[in-house]
Short mmCIF file of C-alpha atoms and ligand atoms in Angstrom, two decimals:
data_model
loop_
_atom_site.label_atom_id
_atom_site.label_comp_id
_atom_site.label_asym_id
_atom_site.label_seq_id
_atom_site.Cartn_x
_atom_site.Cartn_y
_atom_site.Cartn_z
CA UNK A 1 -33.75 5.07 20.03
CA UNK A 2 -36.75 7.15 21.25
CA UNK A 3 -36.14 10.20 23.31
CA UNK A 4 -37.81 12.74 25.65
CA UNK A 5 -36.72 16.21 26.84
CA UNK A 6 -39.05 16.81 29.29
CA UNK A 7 -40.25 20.08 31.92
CA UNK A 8 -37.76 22.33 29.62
CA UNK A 9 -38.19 25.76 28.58
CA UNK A 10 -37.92 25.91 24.65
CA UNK A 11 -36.72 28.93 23.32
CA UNK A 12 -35.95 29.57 19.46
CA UNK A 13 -35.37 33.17 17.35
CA UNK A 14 -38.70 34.01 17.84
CA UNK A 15 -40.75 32.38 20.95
CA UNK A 16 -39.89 31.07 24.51
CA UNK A 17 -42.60 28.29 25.97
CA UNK A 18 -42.56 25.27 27.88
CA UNK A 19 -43.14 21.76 26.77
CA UNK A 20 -41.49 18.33 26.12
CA UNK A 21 -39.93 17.04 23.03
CA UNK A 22 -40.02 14.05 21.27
CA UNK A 23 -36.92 12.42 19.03
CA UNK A 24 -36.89 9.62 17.00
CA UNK A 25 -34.39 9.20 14.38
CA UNK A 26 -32.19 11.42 14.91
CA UNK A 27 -35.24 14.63 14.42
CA UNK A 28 -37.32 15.89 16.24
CA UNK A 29 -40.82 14.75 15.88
CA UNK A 30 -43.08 15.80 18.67
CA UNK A 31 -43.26 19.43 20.40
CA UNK A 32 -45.88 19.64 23.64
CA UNK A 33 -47.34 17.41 26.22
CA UNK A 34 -45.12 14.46 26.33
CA UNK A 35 -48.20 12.36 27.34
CA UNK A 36 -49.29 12.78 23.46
CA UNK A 37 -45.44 11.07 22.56
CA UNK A 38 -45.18 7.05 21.48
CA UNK A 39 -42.81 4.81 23.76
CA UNK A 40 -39.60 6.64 25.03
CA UNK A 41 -35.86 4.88 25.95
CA UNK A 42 -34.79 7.07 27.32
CA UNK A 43 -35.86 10.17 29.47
CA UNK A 44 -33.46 13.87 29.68
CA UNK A 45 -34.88 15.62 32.38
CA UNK A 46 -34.94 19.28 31.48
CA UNK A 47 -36.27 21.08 34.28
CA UNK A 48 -34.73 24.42 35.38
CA UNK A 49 -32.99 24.38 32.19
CA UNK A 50 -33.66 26.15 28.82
CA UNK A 51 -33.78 23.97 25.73
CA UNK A 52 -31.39 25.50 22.89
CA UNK A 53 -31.31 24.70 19.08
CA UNK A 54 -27.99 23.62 19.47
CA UNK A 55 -24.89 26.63 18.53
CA UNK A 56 -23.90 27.42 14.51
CA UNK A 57 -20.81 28.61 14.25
CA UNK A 58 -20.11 29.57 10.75
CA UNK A 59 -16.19 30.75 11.35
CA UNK A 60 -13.74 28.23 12.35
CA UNK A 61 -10.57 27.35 11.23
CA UNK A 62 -9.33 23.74 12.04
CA UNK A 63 -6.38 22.02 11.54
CA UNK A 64 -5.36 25.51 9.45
CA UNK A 65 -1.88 25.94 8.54
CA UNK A 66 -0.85 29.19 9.09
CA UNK A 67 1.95 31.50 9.61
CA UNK A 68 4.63 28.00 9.30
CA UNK A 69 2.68 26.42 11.89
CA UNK A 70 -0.31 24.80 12.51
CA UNK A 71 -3.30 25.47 14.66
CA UNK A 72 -3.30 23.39 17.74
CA UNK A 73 -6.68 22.30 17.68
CA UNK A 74 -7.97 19.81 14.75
CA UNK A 75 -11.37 18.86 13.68
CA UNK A 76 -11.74 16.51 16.66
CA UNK A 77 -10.57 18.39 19.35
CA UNK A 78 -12.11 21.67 18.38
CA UNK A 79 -15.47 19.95 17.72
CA UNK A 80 -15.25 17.91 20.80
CA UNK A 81 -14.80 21.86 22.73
CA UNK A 82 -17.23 22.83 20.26
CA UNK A 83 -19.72 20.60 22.07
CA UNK A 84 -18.94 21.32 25.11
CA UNK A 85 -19.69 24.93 24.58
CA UNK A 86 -23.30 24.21 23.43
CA UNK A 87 -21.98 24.49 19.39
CA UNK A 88 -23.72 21.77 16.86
CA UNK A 89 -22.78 22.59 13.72
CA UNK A 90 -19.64 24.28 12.51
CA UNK A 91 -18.70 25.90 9.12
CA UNK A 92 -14.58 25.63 8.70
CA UNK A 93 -12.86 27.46 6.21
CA UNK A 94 -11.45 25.32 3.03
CA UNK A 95 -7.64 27.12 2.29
CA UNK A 96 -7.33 27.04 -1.68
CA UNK A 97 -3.68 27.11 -3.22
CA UNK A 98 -2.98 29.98 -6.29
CA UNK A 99 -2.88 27.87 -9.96
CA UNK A 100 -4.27 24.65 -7.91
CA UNK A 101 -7.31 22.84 -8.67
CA UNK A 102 -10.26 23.78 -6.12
CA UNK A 103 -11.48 20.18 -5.78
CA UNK A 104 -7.94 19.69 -4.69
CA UNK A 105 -8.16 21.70 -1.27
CA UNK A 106 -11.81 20.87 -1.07
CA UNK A 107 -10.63 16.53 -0.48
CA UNK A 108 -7.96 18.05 1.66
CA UNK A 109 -10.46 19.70 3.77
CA UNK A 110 -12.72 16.25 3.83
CA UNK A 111 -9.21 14.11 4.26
CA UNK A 112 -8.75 16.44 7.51
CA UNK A 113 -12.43 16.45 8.94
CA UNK A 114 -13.57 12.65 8.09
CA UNK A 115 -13.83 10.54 10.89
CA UNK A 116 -12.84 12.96 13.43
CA UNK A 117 -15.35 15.11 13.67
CA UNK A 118 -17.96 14.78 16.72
CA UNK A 119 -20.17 17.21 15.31
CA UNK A 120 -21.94 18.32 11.73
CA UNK A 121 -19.85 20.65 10.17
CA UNK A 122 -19.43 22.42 6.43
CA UNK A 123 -17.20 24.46 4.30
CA UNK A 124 -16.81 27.64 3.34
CA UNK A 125 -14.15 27.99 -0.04
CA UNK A 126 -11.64 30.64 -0.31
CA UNK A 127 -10.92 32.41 -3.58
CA UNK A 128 -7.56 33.80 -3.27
CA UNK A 129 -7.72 34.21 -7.51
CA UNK A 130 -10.86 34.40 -10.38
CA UNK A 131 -9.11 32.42 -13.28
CA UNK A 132 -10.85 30.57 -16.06
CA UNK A 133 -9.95 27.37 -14.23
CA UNK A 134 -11.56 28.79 -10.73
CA UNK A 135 -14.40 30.04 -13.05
CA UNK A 136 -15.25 26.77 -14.39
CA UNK A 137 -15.00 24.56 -11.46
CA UNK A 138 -17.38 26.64 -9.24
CA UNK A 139 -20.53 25.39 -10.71
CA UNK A 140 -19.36 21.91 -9.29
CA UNK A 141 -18.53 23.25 -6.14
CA UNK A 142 -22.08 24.47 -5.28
CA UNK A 143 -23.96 21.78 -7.44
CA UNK A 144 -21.63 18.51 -6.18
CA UNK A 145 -19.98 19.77 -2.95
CA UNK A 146 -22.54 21.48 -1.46
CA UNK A 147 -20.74 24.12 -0.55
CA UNK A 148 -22.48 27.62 -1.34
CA UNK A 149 -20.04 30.16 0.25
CA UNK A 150 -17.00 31.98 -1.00
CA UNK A 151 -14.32 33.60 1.30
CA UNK A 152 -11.59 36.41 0.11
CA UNK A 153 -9.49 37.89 2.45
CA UNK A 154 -8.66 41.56 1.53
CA UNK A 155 -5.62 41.41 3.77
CA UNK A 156 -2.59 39.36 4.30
CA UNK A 157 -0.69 40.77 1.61
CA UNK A 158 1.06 38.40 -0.38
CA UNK A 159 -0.37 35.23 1.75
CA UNK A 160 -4.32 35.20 1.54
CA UNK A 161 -4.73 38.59 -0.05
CA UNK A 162 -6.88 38.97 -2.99
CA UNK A 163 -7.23 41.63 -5.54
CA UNK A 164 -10.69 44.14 -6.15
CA UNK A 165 -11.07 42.63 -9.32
CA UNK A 166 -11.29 39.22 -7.45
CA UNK A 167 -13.71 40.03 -5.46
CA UNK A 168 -15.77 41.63 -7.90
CA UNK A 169 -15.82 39.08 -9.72
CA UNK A 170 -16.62 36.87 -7.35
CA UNK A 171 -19.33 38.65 -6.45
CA UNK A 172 -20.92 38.25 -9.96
CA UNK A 173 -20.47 34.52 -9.83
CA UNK A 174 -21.93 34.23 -6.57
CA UNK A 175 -24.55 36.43 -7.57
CA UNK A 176 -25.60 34.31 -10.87
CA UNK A 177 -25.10 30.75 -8.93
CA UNK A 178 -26.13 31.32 -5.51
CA UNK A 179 -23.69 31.50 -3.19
CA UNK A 180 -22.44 34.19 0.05
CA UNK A 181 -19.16 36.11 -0.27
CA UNK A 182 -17.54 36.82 3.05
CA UNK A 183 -14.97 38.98 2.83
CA UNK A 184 -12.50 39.62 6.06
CA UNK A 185 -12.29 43.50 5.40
CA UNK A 186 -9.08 45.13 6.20
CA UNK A 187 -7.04 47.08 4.00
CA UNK A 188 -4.03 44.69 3.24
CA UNK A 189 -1.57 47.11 1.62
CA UNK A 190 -2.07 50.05 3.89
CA UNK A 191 -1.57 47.07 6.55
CA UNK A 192 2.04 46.20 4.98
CA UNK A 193 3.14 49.68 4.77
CA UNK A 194 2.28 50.18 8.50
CA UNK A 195 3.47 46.74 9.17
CA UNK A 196 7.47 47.98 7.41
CA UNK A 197 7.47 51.23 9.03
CA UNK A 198 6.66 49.81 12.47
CA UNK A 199 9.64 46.76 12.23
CA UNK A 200 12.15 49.86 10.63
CA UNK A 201 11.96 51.60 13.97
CA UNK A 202 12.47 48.44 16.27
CA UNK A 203 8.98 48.19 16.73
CA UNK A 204 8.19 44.36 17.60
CA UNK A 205 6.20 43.91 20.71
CA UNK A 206 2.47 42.13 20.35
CA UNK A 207 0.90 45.64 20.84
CA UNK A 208 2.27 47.00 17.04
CA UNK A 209 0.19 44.17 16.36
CA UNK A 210 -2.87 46.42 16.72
CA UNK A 211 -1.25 49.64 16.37
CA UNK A 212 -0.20 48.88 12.88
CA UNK A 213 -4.07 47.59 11.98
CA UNK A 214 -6.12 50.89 12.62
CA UNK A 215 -10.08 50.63 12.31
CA UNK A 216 -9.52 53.21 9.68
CA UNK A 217 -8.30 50.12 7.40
CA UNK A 218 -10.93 47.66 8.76
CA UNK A 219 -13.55 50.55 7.61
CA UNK A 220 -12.08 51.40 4.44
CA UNK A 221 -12.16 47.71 3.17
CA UNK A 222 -16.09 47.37 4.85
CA UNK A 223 -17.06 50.05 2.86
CA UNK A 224 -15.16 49.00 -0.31
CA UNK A 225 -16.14 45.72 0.14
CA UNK A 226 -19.99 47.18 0.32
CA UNK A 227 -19.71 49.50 -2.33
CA UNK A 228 -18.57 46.37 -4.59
CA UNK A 229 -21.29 44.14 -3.52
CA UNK A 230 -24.05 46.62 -4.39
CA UNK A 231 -22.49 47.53 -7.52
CA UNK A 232 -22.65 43.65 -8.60
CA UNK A 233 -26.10 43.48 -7.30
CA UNK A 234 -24.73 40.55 -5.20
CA UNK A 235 -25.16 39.31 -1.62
CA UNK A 236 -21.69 39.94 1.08
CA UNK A 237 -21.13 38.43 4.65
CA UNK A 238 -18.72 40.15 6.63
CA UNK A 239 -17.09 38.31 8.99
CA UNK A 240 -14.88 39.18 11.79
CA UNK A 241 -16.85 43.16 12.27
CA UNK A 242 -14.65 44.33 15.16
CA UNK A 243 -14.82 48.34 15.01
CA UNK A 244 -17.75 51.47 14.85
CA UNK A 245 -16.35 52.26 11.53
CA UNK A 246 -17.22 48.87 10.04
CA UNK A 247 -20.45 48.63 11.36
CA UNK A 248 -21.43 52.04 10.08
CA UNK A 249 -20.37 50.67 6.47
CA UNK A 250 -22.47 47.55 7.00
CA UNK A 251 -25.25 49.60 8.32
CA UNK A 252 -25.59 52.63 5.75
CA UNK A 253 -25.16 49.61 3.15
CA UNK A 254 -28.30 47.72 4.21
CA UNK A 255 -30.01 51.23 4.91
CA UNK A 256 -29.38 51.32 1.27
CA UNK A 257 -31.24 48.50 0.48
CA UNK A 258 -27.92 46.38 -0.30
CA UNK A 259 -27.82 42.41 0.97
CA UNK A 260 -25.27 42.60 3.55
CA UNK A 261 -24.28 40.84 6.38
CA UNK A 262 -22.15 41.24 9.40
CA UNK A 263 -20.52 38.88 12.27
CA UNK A 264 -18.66 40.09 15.52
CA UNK A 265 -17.30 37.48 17.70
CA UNK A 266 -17.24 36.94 21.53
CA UNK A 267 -13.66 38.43 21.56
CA UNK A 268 -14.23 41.90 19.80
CA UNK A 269 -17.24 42.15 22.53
CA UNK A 270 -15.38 41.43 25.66
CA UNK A 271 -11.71 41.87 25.68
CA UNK A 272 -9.55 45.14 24.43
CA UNK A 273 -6.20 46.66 23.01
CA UNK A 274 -4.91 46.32 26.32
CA UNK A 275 -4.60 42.48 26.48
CA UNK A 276 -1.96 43.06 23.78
CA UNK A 277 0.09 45.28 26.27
CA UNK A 278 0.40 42.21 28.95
CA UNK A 279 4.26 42.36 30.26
CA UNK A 280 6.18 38.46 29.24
CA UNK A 281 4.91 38.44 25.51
CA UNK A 282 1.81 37.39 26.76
CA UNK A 283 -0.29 40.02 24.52
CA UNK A 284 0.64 37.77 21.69
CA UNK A 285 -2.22 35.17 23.32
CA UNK A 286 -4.69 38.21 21.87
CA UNK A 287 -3.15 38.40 18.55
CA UNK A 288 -5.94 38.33 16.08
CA UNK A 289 -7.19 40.21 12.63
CA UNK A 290 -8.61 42.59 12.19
CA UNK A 291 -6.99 42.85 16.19
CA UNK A 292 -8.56 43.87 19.60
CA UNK A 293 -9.58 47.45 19.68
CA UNK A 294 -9.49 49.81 22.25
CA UNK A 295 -13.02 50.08 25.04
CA UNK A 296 -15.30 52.15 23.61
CA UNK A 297 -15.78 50.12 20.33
CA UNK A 298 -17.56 47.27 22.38
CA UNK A 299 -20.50 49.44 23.43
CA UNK A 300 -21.06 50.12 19.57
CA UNK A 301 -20.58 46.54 18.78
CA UNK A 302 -23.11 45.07 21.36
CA UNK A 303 -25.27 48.03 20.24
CA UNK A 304 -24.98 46.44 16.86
CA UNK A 305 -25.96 42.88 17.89
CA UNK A 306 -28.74 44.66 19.21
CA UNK A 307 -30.44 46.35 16.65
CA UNK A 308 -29.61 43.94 13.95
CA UNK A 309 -27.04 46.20 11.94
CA UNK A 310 -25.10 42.72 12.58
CA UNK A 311 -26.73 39.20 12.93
CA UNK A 312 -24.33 36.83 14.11
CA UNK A 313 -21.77 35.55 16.03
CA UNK A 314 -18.60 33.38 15.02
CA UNK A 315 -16.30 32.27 16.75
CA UNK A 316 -13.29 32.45 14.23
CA UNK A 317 -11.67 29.63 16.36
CA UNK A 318 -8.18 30.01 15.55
CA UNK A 319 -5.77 28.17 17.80
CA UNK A 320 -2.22 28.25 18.61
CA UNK A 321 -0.32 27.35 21.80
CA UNK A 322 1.13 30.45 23.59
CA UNK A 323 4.61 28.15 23.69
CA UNK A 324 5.72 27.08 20.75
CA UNK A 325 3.60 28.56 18.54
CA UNK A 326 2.82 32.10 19.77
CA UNK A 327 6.17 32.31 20.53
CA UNK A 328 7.20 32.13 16.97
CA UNK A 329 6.81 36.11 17.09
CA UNK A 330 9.04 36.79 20.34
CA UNK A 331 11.37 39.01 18.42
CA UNK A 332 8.72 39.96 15.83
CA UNK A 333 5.07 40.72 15.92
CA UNK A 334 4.79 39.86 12.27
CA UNK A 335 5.44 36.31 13.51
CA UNK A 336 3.00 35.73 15.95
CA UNK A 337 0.19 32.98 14.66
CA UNK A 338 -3.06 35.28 14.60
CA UNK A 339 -6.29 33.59 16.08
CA UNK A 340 -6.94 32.39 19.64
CA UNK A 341 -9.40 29.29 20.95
CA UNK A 342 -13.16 30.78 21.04
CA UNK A 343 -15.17 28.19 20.13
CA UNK A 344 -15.93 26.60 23.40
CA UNK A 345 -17.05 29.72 25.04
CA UNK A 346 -18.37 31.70 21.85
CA UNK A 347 -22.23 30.70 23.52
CA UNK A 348 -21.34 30.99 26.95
CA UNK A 349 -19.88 34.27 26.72
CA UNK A 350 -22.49 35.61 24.63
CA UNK A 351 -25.04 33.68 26.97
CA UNK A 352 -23.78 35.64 30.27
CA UNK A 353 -22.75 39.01 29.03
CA UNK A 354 -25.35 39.18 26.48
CA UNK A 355 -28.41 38.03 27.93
CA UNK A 356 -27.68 38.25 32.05
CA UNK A 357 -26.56 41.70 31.43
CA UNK A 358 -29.45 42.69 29.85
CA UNK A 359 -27.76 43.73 26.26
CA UNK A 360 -29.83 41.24 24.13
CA UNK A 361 -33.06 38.95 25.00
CA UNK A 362 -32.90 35.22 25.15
CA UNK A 363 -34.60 34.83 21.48
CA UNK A 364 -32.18 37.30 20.11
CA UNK A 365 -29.18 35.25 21.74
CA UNK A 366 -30.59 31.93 20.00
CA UNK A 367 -31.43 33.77 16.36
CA UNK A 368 -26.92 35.47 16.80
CA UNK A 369 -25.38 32.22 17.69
CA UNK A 370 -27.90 29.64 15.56
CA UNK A 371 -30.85 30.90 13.85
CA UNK A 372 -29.51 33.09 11.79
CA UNK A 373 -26.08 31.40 10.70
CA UNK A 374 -28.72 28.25 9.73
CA UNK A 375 -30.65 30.63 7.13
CA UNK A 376 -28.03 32.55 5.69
CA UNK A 377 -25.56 29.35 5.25
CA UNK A 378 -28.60 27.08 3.77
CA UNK A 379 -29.20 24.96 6.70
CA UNK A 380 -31.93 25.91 8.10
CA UNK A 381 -34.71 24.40 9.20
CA UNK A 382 -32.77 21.45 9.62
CA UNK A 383 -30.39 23.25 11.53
CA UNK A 384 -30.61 26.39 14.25
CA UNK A 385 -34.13 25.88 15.23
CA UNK A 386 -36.57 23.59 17.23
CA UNK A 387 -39.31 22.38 15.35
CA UNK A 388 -41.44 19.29 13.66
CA UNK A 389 -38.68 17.60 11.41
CA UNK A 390 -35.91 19.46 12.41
CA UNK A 391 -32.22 17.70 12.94
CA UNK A 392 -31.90 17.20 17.05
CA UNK A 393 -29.65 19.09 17.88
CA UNK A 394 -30.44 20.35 21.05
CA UNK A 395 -28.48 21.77 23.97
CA UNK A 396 -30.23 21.65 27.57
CA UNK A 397 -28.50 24.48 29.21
CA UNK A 398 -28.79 25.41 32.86
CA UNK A 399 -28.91 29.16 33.59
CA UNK A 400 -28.16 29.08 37.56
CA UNK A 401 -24.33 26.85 37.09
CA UNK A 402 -21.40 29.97 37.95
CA UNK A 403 -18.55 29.18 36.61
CA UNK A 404 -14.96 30.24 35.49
CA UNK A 405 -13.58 29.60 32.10
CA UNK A 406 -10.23 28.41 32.07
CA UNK A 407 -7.60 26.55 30.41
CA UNK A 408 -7.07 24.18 33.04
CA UNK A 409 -10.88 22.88 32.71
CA UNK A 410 -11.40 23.79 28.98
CA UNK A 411 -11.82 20.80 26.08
CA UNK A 412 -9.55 21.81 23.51
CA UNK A 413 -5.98 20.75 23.35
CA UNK A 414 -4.56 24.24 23.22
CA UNK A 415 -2.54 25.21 26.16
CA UNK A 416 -4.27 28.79 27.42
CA UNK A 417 -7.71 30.12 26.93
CA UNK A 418 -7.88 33.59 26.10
CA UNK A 419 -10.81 34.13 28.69
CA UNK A 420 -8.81 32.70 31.54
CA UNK A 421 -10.66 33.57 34.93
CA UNK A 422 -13.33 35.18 33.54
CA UNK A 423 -16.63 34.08 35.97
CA UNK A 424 -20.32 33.10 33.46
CA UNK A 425 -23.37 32.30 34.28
CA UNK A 426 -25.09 29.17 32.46
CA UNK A 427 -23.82 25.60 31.22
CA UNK A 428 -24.71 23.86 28.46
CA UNK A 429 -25.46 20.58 30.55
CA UNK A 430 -26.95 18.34 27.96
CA UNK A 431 -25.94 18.59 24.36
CA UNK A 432 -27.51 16.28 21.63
CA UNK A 433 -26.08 15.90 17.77
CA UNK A 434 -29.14 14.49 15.61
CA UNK A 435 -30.70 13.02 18.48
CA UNK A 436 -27.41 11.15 20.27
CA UNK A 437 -26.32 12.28 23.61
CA UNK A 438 -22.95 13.86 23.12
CA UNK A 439 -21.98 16.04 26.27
CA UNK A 440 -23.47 14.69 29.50
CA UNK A 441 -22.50 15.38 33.29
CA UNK A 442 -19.37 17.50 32.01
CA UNK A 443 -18.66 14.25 30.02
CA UNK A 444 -17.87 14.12 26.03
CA UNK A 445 -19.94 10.59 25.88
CA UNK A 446 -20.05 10.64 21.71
CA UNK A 447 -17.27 9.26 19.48
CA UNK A 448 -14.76 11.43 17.00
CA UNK A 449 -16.53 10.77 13.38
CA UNK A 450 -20.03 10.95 14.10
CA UNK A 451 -20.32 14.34 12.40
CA UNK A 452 -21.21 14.55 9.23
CA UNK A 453 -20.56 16.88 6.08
CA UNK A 454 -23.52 19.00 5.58
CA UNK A 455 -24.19 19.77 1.60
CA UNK A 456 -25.48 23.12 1.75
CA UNK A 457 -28.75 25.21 -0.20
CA UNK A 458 -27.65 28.01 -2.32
CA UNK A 459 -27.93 30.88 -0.45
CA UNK A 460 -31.56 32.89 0.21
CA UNK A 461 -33.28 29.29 -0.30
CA UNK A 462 -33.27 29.31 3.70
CA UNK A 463 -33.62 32.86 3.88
CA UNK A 464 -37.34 33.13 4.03
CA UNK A 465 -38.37 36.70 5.02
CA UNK A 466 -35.18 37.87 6.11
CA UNK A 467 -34.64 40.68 3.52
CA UNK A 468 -37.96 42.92 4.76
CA UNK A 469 -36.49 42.71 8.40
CA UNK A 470 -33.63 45.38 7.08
N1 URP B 1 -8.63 36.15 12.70
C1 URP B 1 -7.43 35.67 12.96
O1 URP B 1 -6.65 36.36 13.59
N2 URP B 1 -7.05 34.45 12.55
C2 URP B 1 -7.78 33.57 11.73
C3 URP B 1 -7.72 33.92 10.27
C4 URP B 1 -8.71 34.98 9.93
O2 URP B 1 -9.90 34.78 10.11
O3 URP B 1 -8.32 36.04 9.45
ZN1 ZN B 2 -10.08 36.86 8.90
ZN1 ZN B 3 -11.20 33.58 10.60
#
């Protein structure tokens, strides 16, 4: 099937023009006049509209069992909102069990996404532990699996938590095989201690949530987390960057010269501490770690997004039903599921509030919420850009649709959104995944299982010149 965007206005990272586009095969294959193109099927008229690599979110977590529950939305619901929202490619995070094979969680990962997926998607591994057995089996994770980033959380004590020496060592590996660390940087003990002191005075409400998860911690572990990588002479990704403090680790770090990364996500930039104060238990729908911080620290995070000191935006789609699942924490914030649904808005919000509100230009908004995710993951060209030979994933988004995001006309099966009545400007109208038609007319038109696994470079293959930009 042949295929023609036409009267569109292309924009990538780096350049915004006009012209048609040509797909065959599931790539695209001609960029200009579309007079120049061979026979066409079928025609998308573009006009009005900007022309989008289509969204890579590298932070979800789908079908995730967490906290003695499980999140709402699964790999074909959240994909299916995932399209909706403009979002082509996703990179979910693979849970690994202490003392258990990693291949193990990796098939449980593929036994969970297979056939349900509507949209390309990856893995990233967690390392919860670095024993001879994990040492030995991560050549064959990169070299087999494809899968060329490493996660360790450096909170959730006694859950996720891992130890320095972990993550040193991971960092080594990583470093002599070629694959990312992310770390999600908050200081897990100081965290429990907090956590106790806050549930010994009665303490339980959604808000101690927060209160008991100062930026002081999420700092601490940045910078620890930085000093570590430079030491090993490795390469980090921090994910989840919600606070001044961690940005000025991540910042000083690169100043330094070290290879560092950050992410913030749409919900760090436009909601606050507050939320968590909502009368009915309702803060618990903004329950998420590192957790919503007061005002001020969203100027310093869009300032961030701004001048690079971070470079992307995930959407750490996390989901759990405010009843039922939420409410697991009524009597106990320690309960509460952390995570909310984000995916479907992550480009919309960062679209509107980003761009329209003059905080970031149009190529910077492509380069945070594609572009960038593409190179650093090992995706890219094929993913997060338009050009000659590239996968076609495109999203034909209309600037001039107003809208309010709500559950009630949301796509994922979770039963609030945490943006509810919030008014954006812009729809992704079109949206195309390797060349089919998969959202049209506010219509999911694809079918669950036409996403693909994505085997992934080892990291800085994609990179190109990324390194002299610091
Ligand atoms: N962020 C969050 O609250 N939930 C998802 C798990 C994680 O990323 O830490
Ligand atoms: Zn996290
Ligand atoms: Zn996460």
């Amino acid at each position: 099937m042949k295929k023609l965007i036409k009267n569109g206005t292309i924009v990538t990272a780096s350049e915004t023009f006009q012209a048609d586009l040509y797909l065959e095969n599931g790539k695209i294959t001609g960029i200009g006049q579309s007079q120049t193109f061979g026979p066409v099927d079928e025609t998308i008229d573009a006009a009005g509209c900007y022309v989008f690599p289509g969204g890579v979110d590298p932070h979800t977590h789908l079908d995730m069992p967490f906290g003695g529950t499980v999140t709402k939305d699964n790999f074909e619901t959240g994909t299916i909102g995932a399209a909706f929202g403009g979002t082509t490619t996703i990179i979910d995070f693979c849970l690994t069990e202490k003392g258990k094979p990693l291949q193990q969680a990796i098939q449980t990962w593929h036994d969970k996404s297979a056939g349900k997926a509507a949209i390309d998607y990856s893995f990233h591994l967690m390392i919860g532990e670095m024993t001879e057995a994990v040492l030995n089996e991560l050549p064959s994770v990169i070299t087999n699996e494809g899968i060329t980033s490493f996660k360790v959380f450096m909170a959730y004590k006694n859950v996720f938590q891992a130890d320095d020496a972990t993550l040193f060592e991971t960092l080594i590996k990583a470093k002599e095989l070629g694959a990312l660390v992310m770390v999600h940087a908050e200081n897990g003990d100081v965290i429990d201690y907090l956590t106790k002191q806050a549930l010994a005075k009665g303490q339980t409400d959604p808000i101690y949530h927060a209160l008991t998860r100062p930026v002081e911690a999420e700092g601490e572990a940045t910078g620890r987390a930085c000093k570590l990588t430079a030491l090993a002479g490795s390469q980090l990704y921090v994910v989840h960057v919600t606070c001044a403090e961690a940005v000025n680790q991540i910042e000083e770090a690169r100043k330094q010269g070290a290879d560092i990364w950050g992410e913030t996500c749409p919900q760090y930039l436009v909601l606050d501490e507050d939320a968590l104060r909502k009368p009915n238990f309702e803060g618990a729908k903004y329950v998420w770690s590192p957790p919503l911080r007061p005002k001020e620290h969203q100027a310093a995070l869009w300032n961030a997004l701004k001048t690079g000191a971070l470079q992307t935006i995930g959407s750490d789609q996390c989901s759990f039903d405010f009843d039922g699942q939420k409410s697991l924490g009524k009597d106990d914030f320690t309960k509460i599921p952390n995570g909310g649904p984000i995916v479907e808005d992550r480009m919309s919000i960062l679209y509107s509030e980003g761009v329209e509100k003059g905080r970031i230009s149009l190529n910077q908004f492509v380069d945070l919420t594609s572009t960038r995710a593409a190179k650093l993951f090992g995706m890219y060209p094929k993913k997060g850009t338009i050009s000659v030979g590239a996968d076609a994933d495109l999203v034909v988004f209309d600037p001039s649709v107003e809208r309010t995001l709500s559950a009630k006309t949301h796509h994922l099966a979770v039963d609030y959104n945490a943006f509810e009545g919030m008014n954006v400007k812009g729809l992704p109208r079109t949206v195309l995944s390797r060349g089919q038609v998969i959202i049209k007319d506010g219509m999911y038109v694809g079918s669950p299982g036409d996403g693909s696994f994505i085997k992934r470079s080892t990291y800085g293959n994609t990179l190109s010149n990324e390194k002299v930009e610091q």
